[in-house]
Coordinates of C-alpha atoms in Angstrom, one line a residue:
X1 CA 15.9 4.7 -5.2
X2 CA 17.8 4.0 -8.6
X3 CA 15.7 2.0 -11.4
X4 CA 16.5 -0.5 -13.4
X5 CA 15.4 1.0 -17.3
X6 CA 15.5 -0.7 -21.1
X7 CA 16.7 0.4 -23.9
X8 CA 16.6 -0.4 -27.5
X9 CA 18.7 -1.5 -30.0
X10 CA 18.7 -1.0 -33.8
X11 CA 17.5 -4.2 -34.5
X12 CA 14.7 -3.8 -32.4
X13 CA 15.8 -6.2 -29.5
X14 CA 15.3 -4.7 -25.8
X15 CA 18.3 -4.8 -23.5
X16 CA 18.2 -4.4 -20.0
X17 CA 20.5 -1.6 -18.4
X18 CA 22.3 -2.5 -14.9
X19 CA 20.6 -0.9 -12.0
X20 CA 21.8 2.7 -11.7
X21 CA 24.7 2.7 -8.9
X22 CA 24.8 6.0 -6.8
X23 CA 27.5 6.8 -4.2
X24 CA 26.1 6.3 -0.5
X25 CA 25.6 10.6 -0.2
X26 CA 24.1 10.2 -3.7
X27 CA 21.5 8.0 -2.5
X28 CA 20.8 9.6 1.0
X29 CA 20.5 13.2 -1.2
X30 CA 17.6 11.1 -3.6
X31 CA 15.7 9.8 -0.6
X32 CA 15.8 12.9 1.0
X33 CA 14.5 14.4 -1.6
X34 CA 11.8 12.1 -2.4
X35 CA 10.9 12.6 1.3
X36 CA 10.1 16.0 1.4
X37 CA 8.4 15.9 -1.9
X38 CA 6.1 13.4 -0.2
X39 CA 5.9 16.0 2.7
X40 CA 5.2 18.8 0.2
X41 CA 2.5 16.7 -0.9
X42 CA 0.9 16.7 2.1
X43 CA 1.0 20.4 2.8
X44 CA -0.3 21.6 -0.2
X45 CA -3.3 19.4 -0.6
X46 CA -5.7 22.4 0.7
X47 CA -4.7 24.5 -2.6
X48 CA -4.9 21.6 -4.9
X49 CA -8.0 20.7 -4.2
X50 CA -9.5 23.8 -3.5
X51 CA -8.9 24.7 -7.1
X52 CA -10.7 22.0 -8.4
X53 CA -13.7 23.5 -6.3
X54 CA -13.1 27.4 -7.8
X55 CA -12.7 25.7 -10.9
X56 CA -16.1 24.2 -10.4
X57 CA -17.6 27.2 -9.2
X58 CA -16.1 29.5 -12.5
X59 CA -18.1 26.9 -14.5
X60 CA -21.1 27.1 -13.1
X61 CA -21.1 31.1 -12.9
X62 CA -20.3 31.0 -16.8
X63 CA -23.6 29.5 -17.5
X64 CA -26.3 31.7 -18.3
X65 CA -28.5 32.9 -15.3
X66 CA -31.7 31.0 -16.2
X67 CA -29.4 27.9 -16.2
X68 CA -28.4 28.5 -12.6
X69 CA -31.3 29.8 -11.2
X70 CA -32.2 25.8 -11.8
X71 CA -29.9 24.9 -9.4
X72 CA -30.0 26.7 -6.4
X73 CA -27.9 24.3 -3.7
X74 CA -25.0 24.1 -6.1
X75 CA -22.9 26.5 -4.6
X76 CA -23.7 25.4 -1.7
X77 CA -22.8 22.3 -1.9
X78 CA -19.2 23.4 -3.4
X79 CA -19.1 25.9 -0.1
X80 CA -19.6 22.6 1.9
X81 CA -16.8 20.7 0.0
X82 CA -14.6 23.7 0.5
X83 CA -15.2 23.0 4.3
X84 CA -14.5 19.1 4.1
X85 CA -11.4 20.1 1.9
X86 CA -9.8 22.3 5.0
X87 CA -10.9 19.5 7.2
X88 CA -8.8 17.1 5.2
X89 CA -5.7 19.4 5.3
X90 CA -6.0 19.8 9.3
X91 CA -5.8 15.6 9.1
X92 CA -3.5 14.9 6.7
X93 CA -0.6 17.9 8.8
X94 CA -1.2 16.3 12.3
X95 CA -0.3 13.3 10.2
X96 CA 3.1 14.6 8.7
X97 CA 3.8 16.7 12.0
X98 CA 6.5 14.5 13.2
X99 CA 7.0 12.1 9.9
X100 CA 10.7 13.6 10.3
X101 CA 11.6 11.3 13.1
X102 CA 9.5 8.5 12.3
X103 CA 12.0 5.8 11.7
X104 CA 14.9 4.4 13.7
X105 CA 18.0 4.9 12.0
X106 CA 17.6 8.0 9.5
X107 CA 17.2 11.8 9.9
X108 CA 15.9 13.5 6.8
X109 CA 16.7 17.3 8.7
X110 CA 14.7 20.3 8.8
X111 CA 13.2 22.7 6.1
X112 CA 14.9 26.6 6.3
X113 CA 11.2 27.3 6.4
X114 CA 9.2 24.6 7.1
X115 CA 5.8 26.9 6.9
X116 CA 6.3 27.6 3.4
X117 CA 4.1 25.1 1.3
X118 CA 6.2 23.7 -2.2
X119 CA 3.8 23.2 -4.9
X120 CA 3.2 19.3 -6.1
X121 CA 2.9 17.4 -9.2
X122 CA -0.4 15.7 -10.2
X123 CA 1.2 12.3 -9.9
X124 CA 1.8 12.9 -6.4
X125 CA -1.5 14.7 -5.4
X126 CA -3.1 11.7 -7.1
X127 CA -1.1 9.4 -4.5
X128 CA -2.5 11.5 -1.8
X129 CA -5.7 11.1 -2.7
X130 CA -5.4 7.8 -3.5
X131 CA -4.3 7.1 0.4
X132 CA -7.1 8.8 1.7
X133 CA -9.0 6.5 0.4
X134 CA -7.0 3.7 1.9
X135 CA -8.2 4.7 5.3
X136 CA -11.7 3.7 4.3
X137 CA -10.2 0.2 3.2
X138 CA -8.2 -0.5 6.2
X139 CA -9.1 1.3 9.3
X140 CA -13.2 2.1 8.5
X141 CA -16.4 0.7 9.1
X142 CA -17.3 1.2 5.7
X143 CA -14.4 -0.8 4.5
X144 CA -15.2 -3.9 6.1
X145 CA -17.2 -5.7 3.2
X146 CA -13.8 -5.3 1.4
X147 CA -11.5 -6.4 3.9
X148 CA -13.3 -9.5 4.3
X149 CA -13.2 -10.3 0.3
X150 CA -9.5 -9.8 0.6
X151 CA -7.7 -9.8 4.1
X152 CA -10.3 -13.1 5.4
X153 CA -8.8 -15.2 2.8
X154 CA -5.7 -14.5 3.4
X155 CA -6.4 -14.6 7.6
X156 CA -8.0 -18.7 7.3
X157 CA -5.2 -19.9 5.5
X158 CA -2.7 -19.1 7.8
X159 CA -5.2 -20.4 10.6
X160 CA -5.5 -23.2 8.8
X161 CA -1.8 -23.8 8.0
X162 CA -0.7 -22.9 11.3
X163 CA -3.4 -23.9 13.6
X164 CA -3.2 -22.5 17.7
X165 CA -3.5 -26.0 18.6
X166 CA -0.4 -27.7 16.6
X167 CA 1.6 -24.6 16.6
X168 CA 2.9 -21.7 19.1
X169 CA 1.6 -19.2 16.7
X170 CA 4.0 -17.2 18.6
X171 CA 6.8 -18.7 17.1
X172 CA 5.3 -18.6 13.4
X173 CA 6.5 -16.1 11.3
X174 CA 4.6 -14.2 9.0
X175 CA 5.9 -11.1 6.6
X176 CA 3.4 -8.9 4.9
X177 CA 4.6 -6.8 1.5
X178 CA 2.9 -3.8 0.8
X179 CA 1.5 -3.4 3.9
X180 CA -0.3 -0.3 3.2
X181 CA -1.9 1.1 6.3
X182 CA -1.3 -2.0 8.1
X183 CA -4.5 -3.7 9.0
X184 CA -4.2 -6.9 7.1
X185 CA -0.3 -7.3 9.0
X186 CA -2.2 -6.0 12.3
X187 CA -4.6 -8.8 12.1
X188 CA -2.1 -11.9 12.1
X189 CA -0.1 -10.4 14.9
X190 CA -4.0 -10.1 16.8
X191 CA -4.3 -13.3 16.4
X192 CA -0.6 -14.4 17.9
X193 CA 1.5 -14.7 14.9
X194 CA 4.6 -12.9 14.5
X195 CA 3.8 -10.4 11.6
X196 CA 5.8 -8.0 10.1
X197 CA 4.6 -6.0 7.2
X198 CA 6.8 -4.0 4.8
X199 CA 5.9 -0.8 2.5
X200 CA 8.1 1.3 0.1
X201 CA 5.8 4.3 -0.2
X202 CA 6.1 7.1 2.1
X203 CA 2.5 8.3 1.5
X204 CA 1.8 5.0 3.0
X205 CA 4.4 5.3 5.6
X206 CA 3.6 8.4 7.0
X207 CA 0.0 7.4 7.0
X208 CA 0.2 3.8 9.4
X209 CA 2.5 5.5 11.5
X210 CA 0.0 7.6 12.3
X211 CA -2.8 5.1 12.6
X212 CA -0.6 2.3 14.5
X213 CA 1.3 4.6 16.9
X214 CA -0.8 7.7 17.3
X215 CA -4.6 6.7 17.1
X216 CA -5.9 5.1 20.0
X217 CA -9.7 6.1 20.7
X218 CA -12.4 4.2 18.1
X219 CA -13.8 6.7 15.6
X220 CA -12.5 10.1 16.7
X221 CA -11.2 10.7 13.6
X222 CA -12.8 12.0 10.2
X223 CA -11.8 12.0 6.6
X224 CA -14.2 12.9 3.6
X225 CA -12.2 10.6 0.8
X226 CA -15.5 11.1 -1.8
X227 CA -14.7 15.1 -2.5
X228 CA -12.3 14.9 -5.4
X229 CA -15.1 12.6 -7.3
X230 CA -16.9 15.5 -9.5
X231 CA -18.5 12.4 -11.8
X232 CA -20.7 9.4 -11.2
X233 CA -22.1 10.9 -7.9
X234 CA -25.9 10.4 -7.5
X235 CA -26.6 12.7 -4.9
X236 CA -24.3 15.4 -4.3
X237 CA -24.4 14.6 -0.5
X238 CA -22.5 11.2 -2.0
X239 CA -19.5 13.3 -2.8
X240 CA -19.2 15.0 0.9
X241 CA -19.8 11.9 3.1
X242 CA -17.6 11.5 5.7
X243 CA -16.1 8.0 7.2
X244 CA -14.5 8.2 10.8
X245 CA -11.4 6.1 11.6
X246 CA -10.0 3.8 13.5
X247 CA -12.9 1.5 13.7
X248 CA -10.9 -0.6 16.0
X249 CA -8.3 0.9 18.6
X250 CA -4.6 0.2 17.1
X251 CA -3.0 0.2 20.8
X252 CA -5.4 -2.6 21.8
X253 CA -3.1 -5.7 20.3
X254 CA -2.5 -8.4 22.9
X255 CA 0.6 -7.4 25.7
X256 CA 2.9 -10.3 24.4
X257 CA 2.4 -9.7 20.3
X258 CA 4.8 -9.3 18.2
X259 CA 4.3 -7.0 15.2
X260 CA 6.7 -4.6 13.4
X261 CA 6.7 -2.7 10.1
X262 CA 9.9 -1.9 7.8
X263 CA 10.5 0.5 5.2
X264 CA 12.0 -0.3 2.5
X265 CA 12.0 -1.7 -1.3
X266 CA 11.1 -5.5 -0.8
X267 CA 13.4 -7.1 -2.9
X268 CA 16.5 -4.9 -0.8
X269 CA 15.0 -5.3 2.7
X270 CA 14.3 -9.1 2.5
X271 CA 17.5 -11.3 1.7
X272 CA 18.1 -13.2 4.1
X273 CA 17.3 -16.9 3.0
X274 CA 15.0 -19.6 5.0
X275 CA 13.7 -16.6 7.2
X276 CA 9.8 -16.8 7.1
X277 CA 7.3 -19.5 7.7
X278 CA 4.6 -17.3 5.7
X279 CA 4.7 -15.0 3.4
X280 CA 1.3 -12.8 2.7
X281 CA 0.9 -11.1 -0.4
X282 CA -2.4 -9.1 -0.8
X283 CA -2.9 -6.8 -4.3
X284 CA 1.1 -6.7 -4.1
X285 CA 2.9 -8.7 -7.1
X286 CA 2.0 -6.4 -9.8
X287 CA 4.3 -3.5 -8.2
X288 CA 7.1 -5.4 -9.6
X289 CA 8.9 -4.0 -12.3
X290 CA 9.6 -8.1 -12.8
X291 CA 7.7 -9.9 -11.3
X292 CA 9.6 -13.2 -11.4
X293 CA 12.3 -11.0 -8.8
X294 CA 9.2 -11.2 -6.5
X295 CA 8.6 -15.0 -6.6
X296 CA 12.3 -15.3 -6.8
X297 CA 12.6 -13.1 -3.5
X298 CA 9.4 -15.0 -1.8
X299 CA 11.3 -18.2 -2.5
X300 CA 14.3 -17.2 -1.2
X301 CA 13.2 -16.2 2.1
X302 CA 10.7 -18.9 2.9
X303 CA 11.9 -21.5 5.5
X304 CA 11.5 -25.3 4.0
X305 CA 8.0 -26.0 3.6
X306 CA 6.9 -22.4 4.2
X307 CA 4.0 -20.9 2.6
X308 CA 3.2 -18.3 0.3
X309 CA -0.4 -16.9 0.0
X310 CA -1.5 -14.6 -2.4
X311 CA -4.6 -12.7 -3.3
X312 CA -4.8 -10.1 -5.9
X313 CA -5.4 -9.0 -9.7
X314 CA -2.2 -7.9 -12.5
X315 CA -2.4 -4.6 -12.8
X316 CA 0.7 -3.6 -13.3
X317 CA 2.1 -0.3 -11.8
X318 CA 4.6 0.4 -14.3
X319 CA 3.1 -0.4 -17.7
X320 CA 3.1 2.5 -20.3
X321 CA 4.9 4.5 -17.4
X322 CA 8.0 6.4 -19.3
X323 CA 11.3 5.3 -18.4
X324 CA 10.2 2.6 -16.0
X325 CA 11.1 -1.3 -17.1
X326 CA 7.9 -3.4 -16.8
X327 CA 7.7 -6.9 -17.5
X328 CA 4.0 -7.8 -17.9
X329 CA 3.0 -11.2 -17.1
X330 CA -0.2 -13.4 -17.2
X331 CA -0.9 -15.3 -14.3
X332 CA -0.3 -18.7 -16.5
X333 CA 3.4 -17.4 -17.1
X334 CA 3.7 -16.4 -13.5
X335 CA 2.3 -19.5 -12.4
X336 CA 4.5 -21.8 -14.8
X337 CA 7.7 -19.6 -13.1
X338 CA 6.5 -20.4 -9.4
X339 CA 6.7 -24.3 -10.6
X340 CA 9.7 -23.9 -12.4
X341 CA 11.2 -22.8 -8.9
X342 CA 10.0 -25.5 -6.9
X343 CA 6.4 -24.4 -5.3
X344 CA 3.9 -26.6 -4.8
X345 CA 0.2 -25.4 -5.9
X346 CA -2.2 -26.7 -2.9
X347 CA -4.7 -23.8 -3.6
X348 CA -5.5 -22.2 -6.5
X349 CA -8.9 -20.4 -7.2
X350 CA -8.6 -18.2 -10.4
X351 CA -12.0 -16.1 -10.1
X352 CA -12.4 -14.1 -6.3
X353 CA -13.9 -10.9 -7.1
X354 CA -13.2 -8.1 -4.9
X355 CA -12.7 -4.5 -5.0
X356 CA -10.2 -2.0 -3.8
X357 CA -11.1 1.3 -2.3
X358 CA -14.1 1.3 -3.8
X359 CA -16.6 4.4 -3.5
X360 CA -19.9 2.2 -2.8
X361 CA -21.9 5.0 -3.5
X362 CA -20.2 5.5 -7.4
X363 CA -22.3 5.1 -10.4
X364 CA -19.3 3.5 -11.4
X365 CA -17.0 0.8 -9.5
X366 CA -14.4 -1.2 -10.9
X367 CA -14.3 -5.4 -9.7
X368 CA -11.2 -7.1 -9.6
X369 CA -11.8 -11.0 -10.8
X370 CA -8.7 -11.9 -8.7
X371 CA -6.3 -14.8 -8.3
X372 CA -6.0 -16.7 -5.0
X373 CA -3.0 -19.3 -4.3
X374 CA -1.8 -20.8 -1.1
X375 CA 1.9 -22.0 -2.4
X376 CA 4.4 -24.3 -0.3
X377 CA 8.5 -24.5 -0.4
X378 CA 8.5 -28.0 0.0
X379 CA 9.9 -29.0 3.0
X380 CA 13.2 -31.0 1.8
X381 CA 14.6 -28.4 -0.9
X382 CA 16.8 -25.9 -0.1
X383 CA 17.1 -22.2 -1.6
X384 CA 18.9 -23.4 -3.8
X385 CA 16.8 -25.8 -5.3
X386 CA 19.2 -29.0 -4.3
X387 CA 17.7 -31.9 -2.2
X388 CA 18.1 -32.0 1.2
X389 CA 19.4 -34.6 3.5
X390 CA 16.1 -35.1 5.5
X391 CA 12.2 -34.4 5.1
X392 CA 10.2 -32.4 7.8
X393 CA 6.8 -32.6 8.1
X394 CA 6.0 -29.2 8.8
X395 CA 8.2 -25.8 8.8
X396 CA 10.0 -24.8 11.9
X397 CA 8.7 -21.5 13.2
X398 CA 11.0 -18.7 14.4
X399 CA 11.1 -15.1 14.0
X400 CA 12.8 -13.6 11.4
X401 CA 16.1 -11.2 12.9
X402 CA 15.6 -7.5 13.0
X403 CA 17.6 -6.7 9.7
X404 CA 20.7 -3.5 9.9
X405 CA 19.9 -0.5 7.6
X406 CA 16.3 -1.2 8.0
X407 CA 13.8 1.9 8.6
X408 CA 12.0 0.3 11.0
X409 CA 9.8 1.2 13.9
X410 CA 7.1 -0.4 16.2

């Protein structure tokens, strides 16, 4: 995807450049390519990882002998990570095995040898690890505690907005940004709503496409996410614990719900205006490069007197990050923008701590003292900000149209 980058001028004023406009072949070539590095990733976790255990192992060995004799398991216990490493690998290829004909409308073709393992960058073996981890957040036992700090909140409001015995929660819909492995957008649509959740990255991607359309039996799965953490461990059994995934079978949604994910950049998937009676936004608006696009977008698309709920810190993505543009906001500016478009504050809680992805275990662990909003369109102003000719009290519910040029599947 092109970016949008600044620039500087000699007086020391920042411009914006336009958004980088590539040819339609220009584009499918980038995407392409950022698919297959994703792919690449994927494939060459064993040796990345494994070095970081040799590497381990070459410091130990350069100590001097009455040093190690002091630790007689250590070795051990790399040999062991070695083993939880391999079981990783065999994980994460069953995952990528058929990532190639994942989505509905694209075809990303085949590798002239698609045994041969490309080497990755750190960035994107950090991803990889980094959505390991997710699994223990969304689809684990052990991530429960912090899906209830984060996804219940989120869950009662819409229960509360749209109650099943005012509303066909059928007809309500709700879209879900940054859907990461999908369990928060899963939820809603187990509870009746029409949900739709959206993600850009294709570590993500290839990930709840597995879980959603390819796991079916509770717990027959394993992951050890803990083995890349060399520090802060307190036993070095912490580091090789294993969690087992799904905790809940993904095929076992209701006959009649209606639940979809789309792939795609946000703020070029989702233009069509008045389209959602919810939008759900969980540690999501600080991926913006600008984050007023985002409330921009969310106001956009929300039918009159739809909701937007929102649950999450501002840690941006793109701050310090070189030639990325990255407009850091506090929540008072962001909050003064919402306003400033229209929305109507009927929540607001400015201190829910939480944590994401946390390693329970860790001698240290990060908490996120989050804001929580529940926002409304109100009901007589349209899009574009202008008065309309009659009030409503509550927001008619209907699903959202399957958009064209979408990478979608179900």
């Amino acid at each position: 995807m092109a970016e949008t980058t600044g620039g500087e001028t000699q007086d020391g004023n920042y411009f914006y450049k336009e958004r980088i406009k590539h040819s339609p072949e220009v584009e499918a070539r980038l995407e392409r390519q950022h698919f297959w590095r994703v792919i690449d990733a994927f494939r060459f976790y064993r040796i990345h990882v494994q070095e970081q255990v040799k590497r381990a192992e070459r410091q130990f060995r350069s100590l001097p002998q009455h040093h190690q004799s002091l630790l007689p398991c250590f070795l051990s216990n790399l040999e062991h990570i070695s083993h939880c490493v391999d079981h990783n690998q065999e994980v994460l290829q069953v995952i990528v095995q058929n990532c190639i004909h994942m989505f509905e409308n694209i075809e990303y073709g085949e590798r002239e040898d698609p045994r041969k393992v490309h080497p990755s960058s750190t960035f994107d073996m950090d991803k990889l690890k980094s959505t390991i981890k997710q699994f223990v957040r969304d689809w684990s036992e052990a991530g429960q505690a912090e899906r209830d700090s984060c996804y219940q909140p989120i869950i009662q409001e819409i229960q509360r907005l749209f109650p099943a015995d005012k509303y066909d929660v059928s007809k309500v819909s709700v879209l879900v940004p940054g859907a990461g492995l999908g369990r928060l957008a899963w939820e809603i649509a187990r509870l009746g709503y029409v949900c739709q959740g959206n993600e850009w990255s294709f570590f993500m991607l290839f990930s709840s496409n597995f879980i959603l359309n390819r796991c079916d039996k509770v717990n027959s799965l394993t992951l050890y996410p803990w083995i890349h953490q060399f520090s802060n461990n307190k036993k070095s059994s912490d580091q090789r614990r294993s969690i087992s995934f799904p905790d809940i079978n993904p095929q076992s949604l209701p006959p009649n719900s209606d639940f979809s994910m789309v792939a795609g950049d946000f703020l070029e998937v989702y233009s069509d205006s008045e389209s959602w009676d919810c939008v759900a936004t969980c540690f999501f608006i600080d991926t913006a490069h600008n984050v007023i696009e985002y409330v921009e977008t969310i106001w956009k698309i929300l039918k009159p007197g739809g909701v937007w709920i929102n649950l999450g810190p501002l840690l941006y993505h793109f701050e310090n990050m070189a030639n990325e543009l990255s407009v850091e906001l506090s929540y008072e500016d962001i909050r003064a923008t919402m306003v400033k478009f229209g929305f109507d504050i009927e929540v607001e809680k400015e201190s829910v701590k939480t944590t994401y992805t946390e390693n329970d275990r860790s001698m240290l662990r990060y908490v996120y003292d989050c804001v929580f909003f529940v926002a409304r369109k109100p009901a007589h102003v349209n899009t574009n900000g202008q008065q309309g000719d009659h009030q409503q009290s509550s927001p008619p519910a209907a699903k959202s149209p399957r958009r064209d040029g979408t990478n979608s599947w179900t």
